[in-house]
Short mmCIF file of C-alpha atoms in Angstrom, two decimals:
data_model
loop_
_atom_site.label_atom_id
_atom_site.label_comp_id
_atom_site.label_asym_id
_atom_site.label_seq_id
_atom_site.Cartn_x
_atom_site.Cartn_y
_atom_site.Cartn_z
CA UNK A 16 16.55 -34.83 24.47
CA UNK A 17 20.38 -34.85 23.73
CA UNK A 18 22.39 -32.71 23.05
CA UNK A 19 24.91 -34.88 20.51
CA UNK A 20 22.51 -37.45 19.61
CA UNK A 21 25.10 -39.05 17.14
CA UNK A 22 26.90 -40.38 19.86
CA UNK A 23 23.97 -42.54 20.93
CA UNK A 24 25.41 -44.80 17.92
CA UNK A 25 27.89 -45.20 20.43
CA UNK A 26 26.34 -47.77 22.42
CA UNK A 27 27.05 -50.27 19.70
CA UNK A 28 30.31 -50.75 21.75
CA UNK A 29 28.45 -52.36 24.54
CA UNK A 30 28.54 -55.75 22.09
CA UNK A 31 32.55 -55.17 22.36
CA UNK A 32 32.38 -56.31 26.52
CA UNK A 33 29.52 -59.34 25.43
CA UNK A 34 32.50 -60.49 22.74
CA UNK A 35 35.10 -60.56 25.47
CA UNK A 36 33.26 -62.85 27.66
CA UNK A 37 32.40 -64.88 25.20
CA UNK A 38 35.71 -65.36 23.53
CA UNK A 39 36.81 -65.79 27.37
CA UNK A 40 34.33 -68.70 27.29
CA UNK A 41 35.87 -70.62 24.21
CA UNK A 42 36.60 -74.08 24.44
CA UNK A 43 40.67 -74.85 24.69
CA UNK A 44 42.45 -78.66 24.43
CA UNK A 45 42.53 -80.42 27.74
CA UNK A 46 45.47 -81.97 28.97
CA UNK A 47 45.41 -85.05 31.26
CA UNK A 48 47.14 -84.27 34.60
CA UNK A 49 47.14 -86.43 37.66
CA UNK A 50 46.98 -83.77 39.95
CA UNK A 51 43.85 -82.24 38.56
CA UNK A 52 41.83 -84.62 40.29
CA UNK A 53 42.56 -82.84 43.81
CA UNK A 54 41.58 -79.79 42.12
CA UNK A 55 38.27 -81.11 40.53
CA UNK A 56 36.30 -80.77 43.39
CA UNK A 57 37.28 -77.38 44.38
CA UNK A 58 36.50 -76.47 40.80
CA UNK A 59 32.87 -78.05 41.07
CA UNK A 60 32.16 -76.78 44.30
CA UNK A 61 32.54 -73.05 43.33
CA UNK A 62 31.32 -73.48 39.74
CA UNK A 63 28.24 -71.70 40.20
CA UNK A 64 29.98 -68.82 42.18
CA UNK A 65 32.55 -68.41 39.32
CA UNK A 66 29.22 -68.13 37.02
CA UNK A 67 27.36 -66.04 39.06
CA UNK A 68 30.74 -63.67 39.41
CA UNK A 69 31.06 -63.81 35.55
CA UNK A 70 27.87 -62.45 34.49
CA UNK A 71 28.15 -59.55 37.09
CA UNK A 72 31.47 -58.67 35.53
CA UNK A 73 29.94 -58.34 31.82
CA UNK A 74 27.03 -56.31 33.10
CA UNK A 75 29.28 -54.14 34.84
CA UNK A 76 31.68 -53.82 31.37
CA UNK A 77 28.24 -53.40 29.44
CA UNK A 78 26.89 -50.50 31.91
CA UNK A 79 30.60 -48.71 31.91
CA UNK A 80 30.37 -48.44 28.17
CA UNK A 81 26.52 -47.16 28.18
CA UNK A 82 27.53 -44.20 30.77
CA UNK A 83 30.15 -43.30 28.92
CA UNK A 84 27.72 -42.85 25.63
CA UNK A 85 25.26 -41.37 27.68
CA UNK A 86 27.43 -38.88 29.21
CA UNK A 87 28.99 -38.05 25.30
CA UNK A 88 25.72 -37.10 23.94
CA UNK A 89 25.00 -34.13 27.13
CA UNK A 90 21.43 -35.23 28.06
CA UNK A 91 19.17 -32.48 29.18
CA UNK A 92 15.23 -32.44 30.33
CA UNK A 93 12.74 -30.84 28.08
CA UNK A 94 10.68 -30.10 31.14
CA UNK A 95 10.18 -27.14 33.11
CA UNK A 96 10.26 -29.47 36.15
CA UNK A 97 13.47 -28.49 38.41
CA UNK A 98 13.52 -32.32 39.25
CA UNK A 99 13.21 -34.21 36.66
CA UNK A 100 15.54 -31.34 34.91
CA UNK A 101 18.64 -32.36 37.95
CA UNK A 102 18.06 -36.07 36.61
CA UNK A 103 19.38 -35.72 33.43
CA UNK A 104 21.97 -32.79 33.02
CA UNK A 105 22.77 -29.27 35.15
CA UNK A 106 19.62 -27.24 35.34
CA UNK A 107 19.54 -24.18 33.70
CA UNK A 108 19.65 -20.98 35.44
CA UNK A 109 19.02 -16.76 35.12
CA UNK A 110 22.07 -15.35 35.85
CA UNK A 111 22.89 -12.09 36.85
CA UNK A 112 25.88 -10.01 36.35
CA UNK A 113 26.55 -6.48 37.94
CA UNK A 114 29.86 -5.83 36.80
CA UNK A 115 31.88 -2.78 38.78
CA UNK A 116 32.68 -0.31 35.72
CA UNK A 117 33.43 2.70 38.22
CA UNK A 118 36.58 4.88 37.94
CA UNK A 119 38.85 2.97 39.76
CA UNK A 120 38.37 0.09 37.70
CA UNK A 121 40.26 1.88 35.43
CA UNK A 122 43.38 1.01 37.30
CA UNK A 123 45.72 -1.45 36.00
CA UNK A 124 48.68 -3.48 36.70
CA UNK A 125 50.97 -2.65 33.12
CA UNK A 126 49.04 -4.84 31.30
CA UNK A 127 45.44 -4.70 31.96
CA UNK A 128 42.72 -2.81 33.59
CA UNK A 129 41.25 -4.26 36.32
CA UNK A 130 37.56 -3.60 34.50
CA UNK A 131 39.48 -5.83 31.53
CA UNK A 132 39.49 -8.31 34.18
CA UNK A 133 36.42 -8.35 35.29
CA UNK A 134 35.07 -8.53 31.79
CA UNK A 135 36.94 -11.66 31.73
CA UNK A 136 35.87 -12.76 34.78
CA UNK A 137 32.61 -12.46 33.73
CA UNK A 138 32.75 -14.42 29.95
CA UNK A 139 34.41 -17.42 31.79
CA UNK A 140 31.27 -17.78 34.20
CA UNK A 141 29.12 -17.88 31.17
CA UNK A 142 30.75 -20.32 29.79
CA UNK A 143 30.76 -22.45 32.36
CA UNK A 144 26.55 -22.07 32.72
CA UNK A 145 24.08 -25.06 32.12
CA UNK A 146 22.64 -25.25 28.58
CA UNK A 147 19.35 -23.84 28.36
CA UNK A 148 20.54 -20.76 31.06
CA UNK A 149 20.00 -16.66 30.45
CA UNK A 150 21.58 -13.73 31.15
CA UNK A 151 21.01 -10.43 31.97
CA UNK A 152 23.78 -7.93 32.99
CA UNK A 153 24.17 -4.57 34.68
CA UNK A 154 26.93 -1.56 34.78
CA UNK A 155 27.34 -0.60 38.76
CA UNK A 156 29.06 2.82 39.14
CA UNK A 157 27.53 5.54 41.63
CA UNK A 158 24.22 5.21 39.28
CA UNK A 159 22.66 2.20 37.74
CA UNK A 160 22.80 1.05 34.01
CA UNK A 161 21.32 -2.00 32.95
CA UNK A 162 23.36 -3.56 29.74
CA UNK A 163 20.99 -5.99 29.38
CA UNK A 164 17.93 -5.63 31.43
CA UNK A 165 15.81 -9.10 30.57
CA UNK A 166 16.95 -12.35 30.81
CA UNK A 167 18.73 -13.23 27.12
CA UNK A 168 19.32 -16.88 26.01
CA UNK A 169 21.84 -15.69 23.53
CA UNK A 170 24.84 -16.17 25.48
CA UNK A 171 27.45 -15.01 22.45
CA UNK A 172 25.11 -11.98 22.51
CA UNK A 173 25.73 -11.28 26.14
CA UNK A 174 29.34 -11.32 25.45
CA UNK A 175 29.99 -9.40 23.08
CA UNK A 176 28.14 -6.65 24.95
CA UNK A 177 30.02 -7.32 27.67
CA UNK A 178 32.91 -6.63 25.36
CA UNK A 179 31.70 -3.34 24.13
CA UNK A 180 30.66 -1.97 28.04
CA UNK A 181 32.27 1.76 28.61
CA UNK A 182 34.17 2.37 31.64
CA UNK A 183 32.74 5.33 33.30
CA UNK A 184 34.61 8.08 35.31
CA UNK A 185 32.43 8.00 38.23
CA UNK A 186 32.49 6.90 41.59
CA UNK A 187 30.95 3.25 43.03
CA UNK A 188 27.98 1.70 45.24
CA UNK A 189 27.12 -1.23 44.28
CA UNK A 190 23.60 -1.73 46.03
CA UNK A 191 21.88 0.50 43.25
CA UNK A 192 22.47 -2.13 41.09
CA UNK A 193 21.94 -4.60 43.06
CA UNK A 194 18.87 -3.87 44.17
CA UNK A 195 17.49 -2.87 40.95
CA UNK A 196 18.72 -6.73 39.86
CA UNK A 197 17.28 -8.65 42.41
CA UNK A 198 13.73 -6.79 41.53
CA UNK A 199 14.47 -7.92 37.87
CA UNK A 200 14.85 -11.31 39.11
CA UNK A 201 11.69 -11.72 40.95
CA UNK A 202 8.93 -14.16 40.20
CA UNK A 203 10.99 -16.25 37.80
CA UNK A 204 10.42 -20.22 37.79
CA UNK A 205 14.18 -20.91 36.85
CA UNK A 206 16.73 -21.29 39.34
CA UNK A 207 18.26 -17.87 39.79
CA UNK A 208 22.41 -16.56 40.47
CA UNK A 209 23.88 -12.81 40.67
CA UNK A 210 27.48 -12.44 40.19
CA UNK A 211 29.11 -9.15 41.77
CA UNK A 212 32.21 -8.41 39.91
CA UNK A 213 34.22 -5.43 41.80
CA UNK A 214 37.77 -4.10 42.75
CA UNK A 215 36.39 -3.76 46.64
CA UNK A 216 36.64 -0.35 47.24
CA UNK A 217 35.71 1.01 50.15
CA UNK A 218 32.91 3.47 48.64
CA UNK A 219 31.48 0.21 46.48
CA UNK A 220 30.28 -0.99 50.03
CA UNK A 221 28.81 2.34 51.26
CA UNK A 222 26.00 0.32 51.72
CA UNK A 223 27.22 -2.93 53.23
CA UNK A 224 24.60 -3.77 55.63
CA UNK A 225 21.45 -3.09 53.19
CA UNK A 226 23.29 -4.88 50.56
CA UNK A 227 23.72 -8.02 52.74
CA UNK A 228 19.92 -7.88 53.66
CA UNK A 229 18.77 -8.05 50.24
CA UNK A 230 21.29 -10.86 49.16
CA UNK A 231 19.88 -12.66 52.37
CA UNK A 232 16.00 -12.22 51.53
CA UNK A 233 16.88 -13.31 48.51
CA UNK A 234 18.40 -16.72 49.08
CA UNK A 235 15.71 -17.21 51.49
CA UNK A 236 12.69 -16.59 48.54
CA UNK A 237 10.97 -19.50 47.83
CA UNK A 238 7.88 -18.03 46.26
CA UNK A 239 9.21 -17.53 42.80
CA UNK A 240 10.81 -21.00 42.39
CA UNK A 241 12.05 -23.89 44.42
CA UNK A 242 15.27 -22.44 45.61
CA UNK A 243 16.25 -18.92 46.19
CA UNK A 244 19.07 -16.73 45.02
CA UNK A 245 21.99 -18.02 45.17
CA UNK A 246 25.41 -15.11 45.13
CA UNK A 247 28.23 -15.19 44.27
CA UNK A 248 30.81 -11.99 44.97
CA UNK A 249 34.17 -12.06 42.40
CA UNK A 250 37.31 -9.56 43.19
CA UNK A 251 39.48 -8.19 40.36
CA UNK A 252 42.60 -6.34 41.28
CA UNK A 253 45.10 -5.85 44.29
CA UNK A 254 44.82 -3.40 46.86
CA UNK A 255 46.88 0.12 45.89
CA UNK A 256 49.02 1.09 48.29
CA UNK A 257 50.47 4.06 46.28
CA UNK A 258 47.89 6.38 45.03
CA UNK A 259 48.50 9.81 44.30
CA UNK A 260 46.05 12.12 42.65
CA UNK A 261 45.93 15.91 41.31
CA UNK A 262 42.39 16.33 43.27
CA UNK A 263 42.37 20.13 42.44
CA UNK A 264 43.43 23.03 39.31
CA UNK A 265 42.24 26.28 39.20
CA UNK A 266 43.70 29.00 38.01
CA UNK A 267 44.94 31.86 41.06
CA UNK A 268 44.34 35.33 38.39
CA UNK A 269 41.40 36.51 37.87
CA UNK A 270 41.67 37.54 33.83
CA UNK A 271 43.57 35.63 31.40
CA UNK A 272 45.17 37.54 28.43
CA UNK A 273 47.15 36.95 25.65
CA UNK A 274 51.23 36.91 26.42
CA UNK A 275 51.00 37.64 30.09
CA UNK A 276 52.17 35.35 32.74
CA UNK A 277 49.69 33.23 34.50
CA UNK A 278 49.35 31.54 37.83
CA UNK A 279 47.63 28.32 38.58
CA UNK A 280 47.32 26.19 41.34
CA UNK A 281 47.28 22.15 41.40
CA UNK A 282 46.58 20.03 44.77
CA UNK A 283 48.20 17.36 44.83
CA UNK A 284 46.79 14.56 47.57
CA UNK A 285 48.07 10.91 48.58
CA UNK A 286 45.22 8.77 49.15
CA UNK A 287 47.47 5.54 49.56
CA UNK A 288 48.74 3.80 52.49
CA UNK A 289 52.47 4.92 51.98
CA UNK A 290 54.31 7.98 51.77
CA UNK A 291 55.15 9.44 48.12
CA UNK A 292 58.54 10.54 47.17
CA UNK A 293 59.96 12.89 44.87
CA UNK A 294 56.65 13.96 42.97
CA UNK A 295 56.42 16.85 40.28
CA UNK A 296 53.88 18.26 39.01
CA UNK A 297 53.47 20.49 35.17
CA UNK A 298 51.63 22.26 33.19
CA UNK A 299 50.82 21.55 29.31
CA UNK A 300 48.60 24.22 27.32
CA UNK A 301 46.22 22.55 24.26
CA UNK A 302 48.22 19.02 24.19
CA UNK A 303 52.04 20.39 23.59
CA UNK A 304 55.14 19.65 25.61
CA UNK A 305 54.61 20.00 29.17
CA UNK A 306 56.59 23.66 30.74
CA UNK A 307 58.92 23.80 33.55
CA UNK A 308 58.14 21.17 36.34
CA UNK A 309 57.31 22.57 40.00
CA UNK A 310 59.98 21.47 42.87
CA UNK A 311 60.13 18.08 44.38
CA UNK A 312 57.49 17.48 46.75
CA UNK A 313 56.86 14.38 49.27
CA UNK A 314 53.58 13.40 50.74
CA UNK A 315 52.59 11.76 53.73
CA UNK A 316 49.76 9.46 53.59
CA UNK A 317 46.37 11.54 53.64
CA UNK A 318 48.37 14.45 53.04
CA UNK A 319 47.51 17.22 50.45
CA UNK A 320 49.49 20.22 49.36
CA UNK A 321 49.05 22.56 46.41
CA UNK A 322 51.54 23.97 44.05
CA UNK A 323 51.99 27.33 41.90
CA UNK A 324 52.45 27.17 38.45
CA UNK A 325 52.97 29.48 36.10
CA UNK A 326 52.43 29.64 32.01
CA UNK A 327 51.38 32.20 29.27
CA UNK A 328 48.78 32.34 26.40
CA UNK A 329 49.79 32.82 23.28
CA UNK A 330 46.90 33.33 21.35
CA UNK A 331 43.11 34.48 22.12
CA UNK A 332 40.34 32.16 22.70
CA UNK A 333 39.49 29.07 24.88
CA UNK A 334 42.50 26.65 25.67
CA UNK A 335 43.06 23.40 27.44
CA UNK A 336 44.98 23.55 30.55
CA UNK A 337 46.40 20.14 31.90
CA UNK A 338 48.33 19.55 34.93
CA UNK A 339 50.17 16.31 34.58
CA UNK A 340 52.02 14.51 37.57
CA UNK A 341 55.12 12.50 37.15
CA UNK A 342 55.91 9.91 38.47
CA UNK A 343 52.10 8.67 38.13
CA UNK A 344 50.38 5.69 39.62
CA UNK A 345 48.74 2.34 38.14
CA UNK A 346 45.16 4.92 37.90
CA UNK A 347 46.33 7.05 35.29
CA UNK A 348 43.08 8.87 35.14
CA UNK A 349 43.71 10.69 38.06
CA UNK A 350 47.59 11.61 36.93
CA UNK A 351 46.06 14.37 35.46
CA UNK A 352 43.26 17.22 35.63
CA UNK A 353 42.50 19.76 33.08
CA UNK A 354 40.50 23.10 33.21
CA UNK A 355 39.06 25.48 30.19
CA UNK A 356 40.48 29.05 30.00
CA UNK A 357 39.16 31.39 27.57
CA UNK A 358 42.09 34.01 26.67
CA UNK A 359 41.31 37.77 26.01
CA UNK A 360 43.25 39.67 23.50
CA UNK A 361 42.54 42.75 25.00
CA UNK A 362 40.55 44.07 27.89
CA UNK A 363 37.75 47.32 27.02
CA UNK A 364 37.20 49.72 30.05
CA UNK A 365 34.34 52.03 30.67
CA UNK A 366 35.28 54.75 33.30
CA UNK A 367 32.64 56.79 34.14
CA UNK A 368 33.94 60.30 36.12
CA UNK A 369 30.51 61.80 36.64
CA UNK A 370 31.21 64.64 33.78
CA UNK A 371 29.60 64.57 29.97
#
């Protein structure tokens, strides 16, 4: 079976090689020349080398034009047999993706994420997949999600989902998913690959050691098909060595009511490799304009320190409270944290003395 068949008309052009030889064989006017005859018998004494040599040069022509038709029209077996299948084209494979969509794949570099990337990453490797191959795919964040649980020939399908897949705002390990893939993958005849998309973060590998076991018991199956799983580990992104994150807001009073000054508190921690410089830190209420900033405050790396902050209500009900850091990093998810605070107009008192 090919895949082009109409270039099969192709191999028409193996009569263009035949024509050259025999227009190379045409008869042209001889010319006398007395010094031919020392050349005569060297002439008739290779003859039949010079023949031999000729005919292997227009089967060579004729099998370079063939191969080049055959190769056009993309041959593949219509057999489930792995061998004869590597005769005539790439065999076709399962793949697996388990694609990294944790929160830190949200970081990017000013111009894409690095989950953008990976998505990327991910479309090119389909592309490049033998005809005939299937693809299932899977979300890895702290829990498991499959996109695409079974095995789908539709590889245009499998994109576009991979388009559409959220980012989630939770943390990473990557064996979950992993695991949960290479069970999917079991007992399947085809020749089988799982592609780990991830930024490398530390937490993704909480795990290592398990996850390396099952990859290895994997490529060493042989009961499902003739060769076992074969991995394949792809890193999106640059290590961060600035990261800065408000990792706490609460608020320091115990009632909030309208018009009265408020106190919250914001923790501030580096979790980069270098110090940070020059950080503020402020509070916006419902969306508007951010209030007065706090001081300037430097971290060290590992370093946490929390800052007061102070804003009023100024009507009752619940409200949004954001504290937003400036300057951020390339995570802006983490550049700010917001609580709920419901606002009381008014506070009733019962007091009680004892008397009626």
């Amino acid at each position: 079976m090919f895949l082009n068949p109409l270039i099969l008309f192709g191999a028409g052009a193996i009569g263009i090689p035949i024509l050259i030889h025999l227009l190379n064989k045409r008869q042209f006017e001889r010319v006398q020349w007395a010094a031919m005859r020392f050349l005569r018998v060297s002439v008739e004494q290779n003859q039949r080398r010079i023949q031999l040599e000729d005919i292997l040069l227009l089967l060579l022509r004729c099998l370079l034009v063939l191969m080049i038709v055959l190769a056009l029209s993309r041959p593949i077996a219509c057999t489930n047999s792995s061998a004869n299948a590597g005769l005539l084209g790439q065999q076709p494979v399962i793949a697996l993706f388990v694609i990294d969509n944790s929160y830190s794949m949200g970081t990017t570099d000013g111009v894409e994420t690095r989950f953008s990337r990976a998505k990327a990453a991910a479309k090119q490797v389909i592309d490049s997949l033998p005809a005939g191959s299937s693809v299932c795919v899977r979300l890895a964040s702290d829990i498991d999600r499959p996109l695409i649980a079974e095995p789908a020939s539709r590889l245009q399908y499998v994109k576009d989902q991979i388009d559409t897949a959220p980012l989630s705002d939770r943390g990473s390990d990557l064996s979950r998913s992993v695991q949960a893939g290479l069970k999917s993958l079991e007992n399947r005849r085809q020749a089988r690959e799982i592609y780990i998309i991830t930024d490398a973060q530390q937490n993704a590998f909480r795990d290592l050691g398990g996850m390396r076991t099952m990859l290895e018991d994997a490529a060493r199956d042989r009961s499902a098909g003739p060769s076992g799983v074969r991995s394949h580990l792809l890193i999106v992104g640059e290590e961060e060595r600035r990261t800065i994150a408000i990792s706490d807001l609460r608020q320091a009073v115990g009632l909030s009511t309208v018009g009265r000054v408020l106190r919250f508190e914001a923790t501030l921690t580096n979790y980069g490799a270098e110090e940070a410089r020059e950080l503020r830190v402020s509070l916006s209420i419902d969306g508007a304009e951010p209030g007065e900033a706090s001081p300037l405050i430097d971290l060290q790396p590992g370093e946490s320190r929390t800052v007061s902050l102070h804003e009023r209500l100024t009507s009752e009900g619940t409200h949004a409270v954001t504290a937003i850091l400036k300057p951020g990093d390339h995570l802006s998810a983490d550049d700010t944290r917001t609580i709920s605070v419901r606002a009381l107009r008014d506070v009733r008192v019962l007091l009680v003395d004892g008397e009626p």
